[in-house]
C-alpha cells in the first residue's frame, strides 16, 4: 500500500504566510497541485500574490489562531521513559520553542546593522533543493561594491556557526543584492490596485454582514471569491451570492464576477487540530540533518489522519529499517505526548514512513513493501 504524493497535504509556514494566506490554507486545507510547496519566503510570495489574489481578508476569524505551520511551532518538546531505547541512536524530539532558525533573519539583520551596514531586509528561502538567505542592501553602487563581500562573509559566519552545526542551516547559500526602488509607474499601479481592493472589500463586507459570514473573501481583478461550507443550505448560498452581486452592481461594479468555493468544514477542522503535531514533527525532522528526512506532510480522509515522513535513504540502505523504526517511534511518542494528544482529540491516525525510492515501511513486519 502506498500513497499519492500529489495529494499529500503540506503545512506551510505560519510565520511567513499567516498575514497573506486565505483561511483555507491557514487551516491546512491545501489544494493538490501545491503539495510540493513547502516554504516560500515572504517577499517572493508577496510578489506572486500581487499577480493573483490582491487581498485575502478574514471575516471575524483570526487566521493565526488556526494556521497550519511548518517551520514555526510555539511549544515544547517531550521526553518520555519509552524513548530511552531510541535516545542512544537518535536523541528525542528536542524543545522546539528554542528553535535556532526561528529568528535567523532578524538576528542577521541586527548583526549587520550593528556593524553599520545599510540592510534593507534579510529573507530566508526554504523548501526545494536550494535553501538560503538573501540580504538586500540599500546603498549606492560604489558603496555596495565595497561592502558586498564583507556582508556575505558575516552571513556565512552566522550560518556556519556552532549554533547551527548539524542543521540544514549550515548548508544555506548566502547572497547579497542591491535594493532597487520600484518605478513611479509601478507604485502608481500598486496604489490603484490597493484602492480598488479596499473599495471592493468594503462593498462585499457590508453585503455579507447580515449573513454572519465567517469565512475568507478573495478578490482579483474582475472576480470576488467567497468560501462556503459544503454543509450550508443552498437557499442561503444563493442569497449570499445575490446580495454580493447586487451590492457590487449598485456601486458600479456589475462587471465583477462572484465565484463560490465550497469547502469541507469537518476536514478543515481536522487539519487545524493536527497542525501543531505535524508542525512539531516536520520542524524537528526537517531542521536537523541527523534525521535524514526530506519531507513531512499530512492528509485527512474520512476523519482519519495520515502523516507522511519521507527519508533521504533508499530501502536498500543497510540502516534504512532501523532508521525508519526510530522515526516512527519518535513521531508516535510526540503525538501521544501530554502537549499534543489532547489537541488532536485522540483522532485515529497512522504514520507512513517512505524511502527515497518510494518504498513504504511496514512498522509491524519491520520491512519495506
Short mmCIF file of N, CA and C in Angstrom, two decimals, residues 79-259:
data_model
loop_
_atom_site.label_atom_id
_atom_site.label_comp_id
_atom_site.label_asym_id
_atom_site.label_seq_id
_atom_site.Cartn_x
_atom_site.Cartn_y
_atom_site.Cartn_z
N UNK A 79 9.70 14.40 26.59
CA UNK A 79 10.63 13.33 26.96
C UNK A 79 9.80 12.29 27.69
N UNK A 80 9.84 11.06 27.26
CA UNK A 80 9.09 10.03 27.96
C UNK A 80 10.00 8.82 28.20
N UNK A 81 9.71 8.02 29.20
CA UNK A 81 10.56 6.88 29.53
C UNK A 81 10.74 5.90 28.37
N UNK A 82 9.72 5.74 27.57
CA UNK A 82 9.81 4.77 26.48
C UNK A 82 10.78 5.19 25.39
N UNK A 83 11.19 6.47 25.41
CA UNK A 83 12.12 6.94 24.40
C UNK A 83 13.55 6.53 24.70
N UNK A 84 13.79 5.95 25.86
CA UNK A 84 15.15 5.58 26.25
C UNK A 84 15.80 4.64 25.23
N UNK A 85 14.99 3.81 24.59
CA UNK A 85 15.50 2.87 23.61
C UNK A 85 16.03 3.57 22.36
N UNK A 86 15.46 4.74 22.10
CA UNK A 86 15.80 5.45 20.88
C UNK A 86 16.92 6.46 21.09
N UNK A 87 17.01 6.98 22.29
CA UNK A 87 17.95 8.07 22.56
C UNK A 87 19.38 7.72 22.18
N UNK A 88 19.78 6.47 22.38
CA UNK A 88 21.15 6.09 22.09
C UNK A 88 21.48 6.21 20.61
N UNK A 89 20.44 6.15 19.76
CA UNK A 89 20.66 6.24 18.31
C UNK A 89 20.38 7.65 17.82
N UNK A 90 19.21 8.14 18.15
CA UNK A 90 18.80 9.48 17.74
C UNK A 90 18.15 10.14 18.94
N UNK A 91 18.63 11.29 19.36
CA UNK A 91 18.03 11.97 20.51
C UNK A 91 16.54 12.21 20.26
N UNK A 92 15.73 12.28 21.32
CA UNK A 92 14.30 12.53 21.15
C UNK A 92 14.05 13.92 20.60
N UNK A 93 12.83 14.14 20.13
CA UNK A 93 12.47 15.46 19.61
C UNK A 93 12.80 16.52 20.65
N UNK A 94 13.61 17.47 20.27
CA UNK A 94 14.08 18.47 21.22
C UNK A 94 13.05 19.58 21.39
N UNK A 95 13.35 20.49 22.28
CA UNK A 95 12.45 21.61 22.52
C UNK A 95 12.39 22.49 21.29
N UNK A 96 11.20 22.63 20.73
CA UNK A 96 11.04 23.39 19.50
C UNK A 96 10.89 24.88 19.80
N UNK A 97 10.56 25.18 21.02
CA UNK A 97 10.38 26.58 21.37
C UNK A 97 11.66 27.38 21.16
N UNK A 98 12.81 26.74 21.38
CA UNK A 98 14.08 27.41 21.24
C UNK A 98 14.75 27.08 19.92
N UNK A 99 13.94 26.91 18.90
CA UNK A 99 14.47 26.59 17.57
C UNK A 99 15.51 27.61 17.12
N UNK A 100 16.66 27.15 16.60
CA UNK A 100 17.72 28.08 16.17
C UNK A 100 17.37 28.88 14.95
N UNK A 101 16.37 28.45 14.18
CA UNK A 101 16.10 29.15 12.93
C UNK A 101 14.92 30.10 12.99
N UNK A 102 14.23 30.14 14.12
CA UNK A 102 13.04 30.97 14.19
C UNK A 102 13.34 32.44 13.91
N UNK A 103 14.49 32.91 14.39
CA UNK A 103 14.79 34.33 14.26
C UNK A 103 16.08 34.56 13.49
N UNK A 104 16.43 33.65 12.59
CA UNK A 104 17.68 33.77 11.84
C UNK A 104 17.74 35.08 11.06
N UNK A 105 16.69 35.39 10.33
CA UNK A 105 16.69 36.61 9.52
C UNK A 105 16.82 37.85 10.39
N UNK A 106 16.08 37.86 11.50
CA UNK A 106 16.12 39.01 12.40
C UNK A 106 17.50 39.16 13.04
N UNK A 107 18.06 38.06 13.45
CA UNK A 107 19.37 38.11 14.11
C UNK A 107 20.46 38.56 13.16
N UNK A 108 20.39 38.08 11.92
CA UNK A 108 21.39 38.50 10.95
C UNK A 108 21.22 39.98 10.62
N UNK A 109 19.98 40.42 10.54
CA UNK A 109 19.71 41.83 10.29
C UNK A 109 20.31 42.69 11.39
N UNK A 110 20.09 42.28 12.63
CA UNK A 110 20.61 43.04 13.77
C UNK A 110 22.14 43.05 13.78
N UNK A 111 22.74 41.89 13.46
CA UNK A 111 24.20 41.80 13.45
C UNK A 111 24.81 42.73 12.40
N UNK A 112 24.20 42.79 11.23
CA UNK A 112 24.70 43.64 10.16
C UNK A 112 24.51 45.13 10.48
N UNK A 113 23.35 45.46 11.04
CA UNK A 113 23.10 46.86 11.39
C UNK A 113 24.03 47.32 12.50
N UNK A 114 24.36 46.42 13.39
CA UNK A 114 25.27 46.75 14.48
C UNK A 114 26.64 47.14 13.94
N UNK A 115 27.00 46.52 12.82
CA UNK A 115 28.29 46.81 12.18
C UNK A 115 28.18 48.01 11.24
N UNK A 116 26.99 48.58 11.14
CA UNK A 116 26.83 49.78 10.34
C UNK A 116 26.47 49.54 8.88
N UNK A 117 26.11 48.32 8.52
CA UNK A 117 25.76 48.04 7.13
C UNK A 117 24.32 48.45 6.83
N UNK A 118 24.07 49.04 5.67
CA UNK A 118 22.72 49.54 5.33
C UNK A 118 21.79 48.42 4.86
N UNK A 119 21.30 47.64 5.80
CA UNK A 119 20.46 46.49 5.47
C UNK A 119 19.03 46.93 5.23
N UNK A 120 18.49 46.57 4.09
CA UNK A 120 17.09 46.84 3.79
C UNK A 120 16.22 45.71 4.31
N UNK A 121 16.64 44.49 4.05
CA UNK A 121 15.92 43.32 4.55
C UNK A 121 16.76 42.07 4.37
N UNK A 122 16.46 41.06 5.18
CA UNK A 122 17.10 39.74 5.07
C UNK A 122 15.98 38.72 4.94
N UNK A 123 16.00 37.97 3.87
CA UNK A 123 14.94 36.99 3.62
C UNK A 123 15.50 35.57 3.58
N UNK A 124 14.74 34.68 4.15
CA UNK A 124 15.14 33.27 4.19
C UNK A 124 14.30 32.49 3.19
N UNK A 125 14.97 31.76 2.32
CA UNK A 125 14.29 30.93 1.33
C UNK A 125 14.42 29.47 1.74
N UNK A 126 13.28 28.83 1.97
CA UNK A 126 13.31 27.43 2.38
C UNK A 126 12.43 26.60 1.46
N UNK A 127 12.70 25.30 1.43
CA UNK A 127 11.96 24.41 0.55
C UNK A 127 12.69 24.25 -0.76
N UNK A 128 12.56 23.09 -1.37
CA UNK A 128 13.24 22.86 -2.64
C UNK A 128 14.66 22.38 -2.43
N UNK A 129 15.40 22.29 -3.50
CA UNK A 129 16.76 21.75 -3.45
C UNK A 129 17.74 22.74 -2.84
N UNK A 130 17.56 24.03 -3.12
CA UNK A 130 18.48 25.04 -2.60
C UNK A 130 17.79 25.92 -1.58
N UNK A 131 18.41 26.06 -0.43
CA UNK A 131 17.87 26.90 0.63
C UNK A 131 18.93 27.91 1.05
N UNK A 132 18.49 29.07 1.47
CA UNK A 132 19.47 30.05 1.88
C UNK A 132 18.86 31.37 2.25
N UNK A 133 19.71 32.38 2.32
CA UNK A 133 19.27 33.72 2.68
C UNK A 133 19.76 34.72 1.65
N UNK A 134 18.95 35.73 1.42
CA UNK A 134 19.33 36.82 0.53
C UNK A 134 19.26 38.12 1.33
N UNK A 135 20.38 38.83 1.32
CA UNK A 135 20.49 40.08 2.06
C UNK A 135 20.39 41.24 1.07
N UNK A 136 19.45 42.12 1.29
CA UNK A 136 19.27 43.27 0.41
C UNK A 136 19.85 44.51 1.09
N UNK A 137 20.74 45.19 0.38
CA UNK A 137 21.40 46.37 0.92
C UNK A 137 20.91 47.63 0.21
N UNK A 138 20.62 48.64 0.99
CA UNK A 138 20.17 49.92 0.43
C UNK A 138 21.37 50.86 0.42
N UNK A 139 22.17 50.76 -0.62
CA UNK A 139 23.40 51.54 -0.69
C UNK A 139 23.70 51.94 -2.13
N UNK A 140 24.39 53.05 -2.31
CA UNK A 140 24.81 53.45 -3.66
C UNK A 140 25.71 52.39 -4.26
N UNK A 141 25.80 52.35 -5.57
CA UNK A 141 26.55 51.31 -6.27
C UNK A 141 27.98 51.19 -5.77
N UNK A 142 28.66 52.30 -5.62
CA UNK A 142 30.06 52.26 -5.20
C UNK A 142 30.21 51.66 -3.81
N UNK A 143 29.35 52.10 -2.88
CA UNK A 143 29.41 51.55 -1.52
C UNK A 143 29.03 50.07 -1.52
N UNK A 144 28.04 49.73 -2.33
CA UNK A 144 27.59 48.34 -2.41
C UNK A 144 28.75 47.43 -2.82
N UNK A 145 29.49 47.82 -3.82
CA UNK A 145 30.61 47.01 -4.29
C UNK A 145 31.70 46.88 -3.22
N UNK A 146 31.83 47.88 -2.40
CA UNK A 146 32.86 47.85 -1.37
C UNK A 146 32.50 46.93 -0.21
N UNK A 147 31.22 46.82 0.10
CA UNK A 147 30.81 46.06 1.29
C UNK A 147 30.20 44.70 0.98
N UNK A 148 29.93 44.41 -0.27
CA UNK A 148 29.24 43.17 -0.63
C UNK A 148 29.91 41.93 -0.06
N UNK A 149 31.20 41.77 -0.28
CA UNK A 149 31.90 40.57 0.19
C UNK A 149 31.94 40.48 1.71
N UNK A 150 32.08 41.62 2.38
CA UNK A 150 32.10 41.62 3.84
C UNK A 150 30.76 41.16 4.40
N UNK A 151 29.67 41.60 3.77
CA UNK A 151 28.33 41.21 4.21
C UNK A 151 28.12 39.71 4.00
N UNK A 152 28.58 39.21 2.86
CA UNK A 152 28.46 37.78 2.58
C UNK A 152 29.21 36.98 3.63
N UNK A 153 30.38 37.44 4.00
CA UNK A 153 31.19 36.73 5.00
C UNK A 153 30.47 36.69 6.35
N UNK A 154 29.86 37.80 6.75
CA UNK A 154 29.14 37.82 8.02
C UNK A 154 27.98 36.82 7.98
N UNK A 155 27.29 36.77 6.84
CA UNK A 155 26.20 35.82 6.69
C UNK A 155 26.69 34.39 6.77
N UNK A 156 27.79 34.08 6.08
CA UNK A 156 28.36 32.74 6.12
C UNK A 156 28.82 32.38 7.53
N UNK A 157 29.44 33.32 8.20
CA UNK A 157 29.92 33.05 9.57
C UNK A 157 28.76 32.68 10.49
N UNK A 158 27.60 33.31 10.28
CA UNK A 158 26.46 33.02 11.14
C UNK A 158 25.88 31.64 10.85
N UNK A 159 25.63 31.33 9.59
CA UNK A 159 25.01 30.04 9.28
C UNK A 159 25.97 28.88 9.53
N UNK A 160 27.28 29.15 9.51
CA UNK A 160 28.28 28.11 9.75
C UNK A 160 28.70 28.06 11.22
N UNK A 161 28.05 28.87 12.04
CA UNK A 161 28.43 28.93 13.45
C UNK A 161 28.10 27.63 14.18
N UNK A 162 28.67 27.50 15.35
CA UNK A 162 28.48 26.29 16.16
C UNK A 162 27.00 26.05 16.47
N UNK A 163 26.27 27.14 16.63
CA UNK A 163 24.86 27.03 16.98
C UNK A 163 24.06 26.25 15.96
N UNK A 164 24.42 26.39 14.68
CA UNK A 164 23.66 25.75 13.62
C UNK A 164 24.30 24.46 13.11
N UNK A 165 25.34 24.01 13.77
CA UNK A 165 26.01 22.79 13.35
C UNK A 165 25.05 21.61 13.42
N UNK A 166 25.01 20.85 12.36
CA UNK A 166 24.12 19.69 12.32
C UNK A 166 22.74 19.98 11.77
N UNK A 167 22.46 21.25 11.48
CA UNK A 167 21.16 21.60 10.91
C UNK A 167 21.33 21.91 9.43
N UNK A 168 20.21 21.95 8.72
CA UNK A 168 20.26 22.28 7.30
C UNK A 168 20.70 23.72 7.07
N UNK A 169 20.62 24.54 8.13
CA UNK A 169 21.00 25.95 8.00
C UNK A 169 22.47 26.10 7.65
N UNK A 170 23.31 25.20 8.15
CA UNK A 170 24.73 25.33 7.88
C UNK A 170 25.07 25.12 6.40
N UNK A 171 24.10 24.62 5.64
CA UNK A 171 24.30 24.42 4.20
C UNK A 171 23.65 25.54 3.38
N UNK A 172 23.12 26.54 4.05
CA UNK A 172 22.46 27.65 3.35
C UNK A 172 23.44 28.39 2.44
N UNK A 173 22.95 28.83 1.30
CA UNK A 173 23.71 29.78 0.50
C UNK A 173 23.47 31.16 1.09
N UNK A 174 24.39 32.07 0.86
CA UNK A 174 24.25 33.45 1.29
C UNK A 174 24.49 34.34 0.08
N UNK A 175 23.49 35.12 -0.28
CA UNK A 175 23.60 36.01 -1.42
C UNK A 175 23.27 37.44 -1.00
N UNK A 176 23.87 38.38 -1.70
CA UNK A 176 23.61 39.80 -1.43
C UNK A 176 23.17 40.46 -2.73
N UNK A 177 22.21 41.37 -2.61
CA UNK A 177 21.75 42.08 -3.79
C UNK A 177 21.44 43.53 -3.41
N UNK A 178 21.53 44.44 -4.35
CA UNK A 178 21.22 45.84 -4.06
C UNK A 178 19.71 46.08 -4.08
N UNK A 179 19.28 47.00 -3.25
CA UNK A 179 17.87 47.38 -3.25
C UNK A 179 17.58 48.26 -4.45
N UNK A 180 16.53 47.95 -5.16
CA UNK A 180 16.12 48.76 -6.30
C UNK A 180 14.77 49.38 -6.00
N UNK A 181 14.72 50.67 -5.95
CA UNK A 181 13.46 51.35 -5.69
C UNK A 181 12.52 51.15 -6.87
N UNK A 182 11.29 50.71 -6.60
CA UNK A 182 10.32 50.50 -7.69
C UNK A 182 10.07 51.79 -8.46
N UNK A 183 9.72 51.65 -9.71
CA UNK A 183 9.45 52.82 -10.54
C UNK A 183 8.17 53.51 -10.08
N UNK A 184 8.03 54.77 -10.42
CA UNK A 184 6.84 55.52 -10.06
C UNK A 184 5.60 54.91 -10.73
N UNK A 185 5.81 54.41 -11.93
CA UNK A 185 4.70 53.76 -12.64
C UNK A 185 4.20 52.55 -11.87
N UNK A 186 5.15 51.76 -11.36
CA UNK A 186 4.79 50.55 -10.60
C UNK A 186 4.08 50.95 -9.30
N UNK A 187 4.61 51.97 -8.62
CA UNK A 187 4.00 52.43 -7.38
C UNK A 187 2.56 52.90 -7.62
N UNK A 188 2.36 53.61 -8.70
CA UNK A 188 1.04 54.11 -9.02
C UNK A 188 0.09 52.96 -9.31
N UNK A 189 0.59 51.99 -10.03
CA UNK A 189 -0.22 50.80 -10.35
C UNK A 189 -0.63 50.08 -9.08
N UNK A 190 0.31 49.90 -8.14
CA UNK A 190 0.00 49.21 -6.90
C UNK A 190 -0.98 50.01 -6.05
N UNK A 191 -0.82 51.33 -6.06
CA UNK A 191 -1.73 52.18 -5.30
C UNK A 191 -3.15 52.05 -5.82
N UNK A 192 -3.30 51.98 -7.13
CA UNK A 192 -4.61 51.83 -7.73
C UNK A 192 -5.22 50.47 -7.39
N UNK A 193 -4.37 49.45 -7.42
CA UNK A 193 -4.84 48.10 -7.07
C UNK A 193 -5.31 48.06 -5.63
N UNK A 194 -4.52 48.65 -4.73
CA UNK A 194 -4.87 48.65 -3.32
C UNK A 194 -6.17 49.44 -3.07
N UNK A 195 -6.33 50.55 -3.77
CA UNK A 195 -7.54 51.36 -3.62
C UNK A 195 -8.76 50.58 -4.10
N UNK A 196 -8.64 49.96 -5.27
CA UNK A 196 -9.74 49.16 -5.81
C UNK A 196 -10.07 48.01 -4.88
N UNK A 197 -9.03 47.35 -4.38
CA UNK A 197 -9.21 46.22 -3.47
C UNK A 197 -9.97 46.64 -2.23
N UNK A 198 -9.54 47.74 -1.63
CA UNK A 198 -10.17 48.21 -0.40
C UNK A 198 -11.64 48.56 -0.63
N UNK A 199 -11.93 49.19 -1.74
CA UNK A 199 -13.31 49.59 -2.04
C UNK A 199 -14.19 48.37 -2.26
N UNK A 200 -13.70 47.40 -3.03
CA UNK A 200 -14.48 46.19 -3.29
C UNK A 200 -14.71 45.44 -1.99
N UNK A 201 -13.67 45.36 -1.18
CA UNK A 201 -13.79 44.64 0.09
C UNK A 201 -14.85 45.26 0.97
N UNK A 202 -14.89 46.59 1.05
CA UNK A 202 -15.89 47.27 1.87
C UNK A 202 -17.31 46.97 1.37
N UNK A 203 -17.45 46.95 0.07
CA UNK A 203 -18.77 46.67 -0.52
C UNK A 203 -19.20 45.24 -0.18
N UNK A 204 -18.29 44.31 -0.36
CA UNK A 204 -18.60 42.90 -0.12
C UNK A 204 -18.87 42.65 1.36
N UNK A 205 -18.05 43.21 2.23
CA UNK A 205 -18.24 43.01 3.66
C UNK A 205 -19.58 43.53 4.13
N UNK A 206 -19.99 44.67 3.62
CA UNK A 206 -21.29 45.24 4.00
C UNK A 206 -22.42 44.32 3.56
N UNK A 207 -22.28 43.74 2.38
CA UNK A 207 -23.31 42.84 1.86
C UNK A 207 -23.37 41.53 2.65
N UNK A 208 -22.24 41.12 3.18
CA UNK A 208 -22.17 39.85 3.90
C UNK A 208 -22.58 39.96 5.38
N UNK A 209 -22.57 41.16 5.90
CA UNK A 209 -22.81 41.36 7.33
C UNK A 209 -24.12 40.75 7.82
N UNK A 210 -25.22 40.85 7.11
CA UNK A 210 -26.47 40.25 7.60
C UNK A 210 -26.43 38.73 7.68
N UNK A 211 -25.49 38.11 6.99
CA UNK A 211 -25.45 36.65 6.96
C UNK A 211 -24.48 36.06 7.98
N UNK A 212 -23.86 36.91 8.80
CA UNK A 212 -22.88 36.44 9.78
C UNK A 212 -21.81 35.58 9.10
N UNK A 213 -21.31 36.08 7.99
CA UNK A 213 -20.32 35.36 7.19
C UNK A 213 -18.99 35.29 7.95
N UNK A 214 -18.45 34.08 8.12
CA UNK A 214 -17.24 33.89 8.93
C UNK A 214 -16.09 33.25 8.14
N UNK A 215 -16.09 33.41 6.84
CA UNK A 215 -15.06 32.76 6.03
C UNK A 215 -14.28 33.79 5.20
N UNK A 216 -13.36 33.30 4.39
CA UNK A 216 -12.50 34.20 3.64
C UNK A 216 -13.19 34.82 2.44
N UNK A 217 -12.72 36.01 2.10
CA UNK A 217 -13.18 36.71 0.91
C UNK A 217 -11.95 37.02 0.08
N UNK A 218 -11.95 36.62 -1.18
CA UNK A 218 -10.81 36.89 -2.04
C UNK A 218 -11.20 37.76 -3.21
N UNK A 219 -10.25 38.54 -3.68
CA UNK A 219 -10.54 39.40 -4.82
C UNK A 219 -9.36 39.46 -5.77
N UNK A 220 -9.65 39.33 -7.04
CA UNK A 220 -8.69 39.52 -8.10
C UNK A 220 -9.41 40.35 -9.13
N UNK A 221 -8.68 41.08 -9.95
CA UNK A 221 -9.33 41.93 -10.93
C UNK A 221 -10.48 41.21 -11.63
N UNK A 222 -11.67 41.72 -11.40
CA UNK A 222 -12.82 41.16 -12.09
C UNK A 222 -13.46 39.97 -11.42
N UNK A 223 -12.98 39.56 -10.23
CA UNK A 223 -13.58 38.37 -9.61
C UNK A 223 -13.46 38.42 -8.09
N UNK A 224 -14.59 38.18 -7.42
CA UNK A 224 -14.63 38.01 -5.97
C UNK A 224 -14.89 36.54 -5.70
N UNK A 225 -14.16 35.97 -4.77
CA UNK A 225 -14.37 34.57 -4.42
C UNK A 225 -14.76 34.46 -2.95
N UNK A 226 -15.84 33.72 -2.71
CA UNK A 226 -16.36 33.51 -1.36
C UNK A 226 -16.23 32.05 -0.98
N UNK A 227 -15.80 31.81 0.25
CA UNK A 227 -15.74 30.44 0.75
C UNK A 227 -17.07 30.09 1.41
N UNK A 228 -17.59 28.93 1.07
CA UNK A 228 -18.87 28.49 1.61
C UNK A 228 -18.72 27.06 2.14
N UNK A 229 -19.08 26.81 3.41
CA UNK A 229 -19.04 25.44 3.93
C UNK A 229 -19.95 24.53 3.10
N UNK A 230 -19.52 23.35 2.82
CA UNK A 230 -20.30 22.42 1.98
C UNK A 230 -21.62 22.03 2.63
N UNK A 231 -21.73 22.23 3.95
CA UNK A 231 -22.97 21.85 4.64
C UNK A 231 -23.99 22.99 4.63
N UNK A 232 -23.61 24.14 4.09
CA UNK A 232 -24.52 25.28 4.08
C UNK A 232 -25.73 24.99 3.17
N UNK A 233 -26.90 25.41 3.59
CA UNK A 233 -28.11 25.21 2.79
C UNK A 233 -28.03 26.03 1.50
N UNK A 234 -28.49 25.42 0.41
CA UNK A 234 -28.37 26.06 -0.90
C UNK A 234 -29.15 27.38 -0.94
N UNK A 235 -30.25 27.44 -0.23
CA UNK A 235 -31.04 28.66 -0.22
C UNK A 235 -30.23 29.84 0.32
N UNK A 236 -29.51 29.61 1.40
CA UNK A 236 -28.69 30.66 1.98
C UNK A 236 -27.52 31.01 1.06
N UNK A 237 -26.94 29.99 0.42
CA UNK A 237 -25.83 30.21 -0.51
C UNK A 237 -26.27 31.13 -1.64
N UNK A 238 -27.45 30.85 -2.18
CA UNK A 238 -27.98 31.68 -3.27
C UNK A 238 -28.23 33.11 -2.80
N UNK A 239 -28.72 33.25 -1.57
CA UNK A 239 -28.98 34.58 -1.02
C UNK A 239 -27.68 35.38 -0.86
N UNK A 240 -26.65 34.71 -0.38
CA UNK A 240 -25.35 35.37 -0.19
C UNK A 240 -24.79 35.84 -1.52
N UNK A 241 -24.83 34.98 -2.50
CA UNK A 241 -24.28 35.31 -3.82
C UNK A 241 -25.04 36.49 -4.44
N UNK A 242 -26.34 36.44 -4.33
CA UNK A 242 -27.15 37.52 -4.92
C UNK A 242 -26.92 38.85 -4.19
N UNK A 243 -26.79 38.79 -2.87
CA UNK A 243 -26.59 40.01 -2.08
C UNK A 243 -25.27 40.69 -2.47
N UNK A 244 -24.24 39.90 -2.67
CA UNK A 244 -22.94 40.45 -3.06
C UNK A 244 -22.99 40.99 -4.48
N UNK A 245 -23.62 40.25 -5.38
CA UNK A 245 -23.74 40.71 -6.78
C UNK A 245 -24.53 42.02 -6.85
N UNK A 246 -25.61 42.09 -6.09
CA UNK A 246 -26.43 43.30 -6.11
C UNK A 246 -25.67 44.50 -5.54
N UNK A 247 -24.88 44.24 -4.48
CA UNK A 247 -24.13 45.33 -3.85
C UNK A 247 -23.04 45.84 -4.80
N UNK A 248 -22.39 44.94 -5.50
CA UNK A 248 -21.36 45.34 -6.45
C UNK A 248 -21.97 46.15 -7.59
N UNK A 249 -23.10 45.68 -8.09
CA UNK A 249 -23.77 46.37 -9.20
C UNK A 249 -24.23 47.77 -8.78
N UNK A 250 -24.72 47.87 -7.56
CA UNK A 250 -25.21 49.15 -7.06
C UNK A 250 -24.08 50.16 -6.91
N UNK A 251 -22.85 49.67 -6.84
CA UNK A 251 -21.69 50.55 -6.70
C UNK A 251 -20.86 50.61 -7.98
N UNK A 252 -21.52 50.33 -9.10
CA UNK A 252 -20.85 50.47 -10.39
C UNK A 252 -19.85 49.39 -10.72
N UNK A 253 -20.00 48.23 -10.08
CA UNK A 253 -19.05 47.15 -10.34
C UNK A 253 -19.79 45.87 -10.76
N UNK A 254 -20.76 46.05 -11.63
CA UNK A 254 -21.52 44.88 -12.11
C UNK A 254 -20.66 43.93 -12.94
N UNK A 255 -19.51 44.41 -13.39
CA UNK A 255 -18.61 43.57 -14.19
C UNK A 255 -17.85 42.56 -13.33
N UNK A 256 -17.85 42.76 -12.00
CA UNK A 256 -17.12 41.86 -11.11
C UNK A 256 -17.91 40.57 -10.92
N UNK A 257 -17.27 39.46 -11.23
CA UNK A 257 -17.91 38.14 -11.10
C UNK A 257 -17.80 37.65 -9.67
N UNK A 258 -18.84 37.01 -9.18
CA UNK A 258 -18.83 36.43 -7.84
C UNK A 258 -18.76 34.91 -7.96
N UNK A 259 -17.69 34.36 -7.45
CA UNK A 259 -17.48 32.91 -7.50
C UNK A 259 -17.59 32.33 -6.09
#
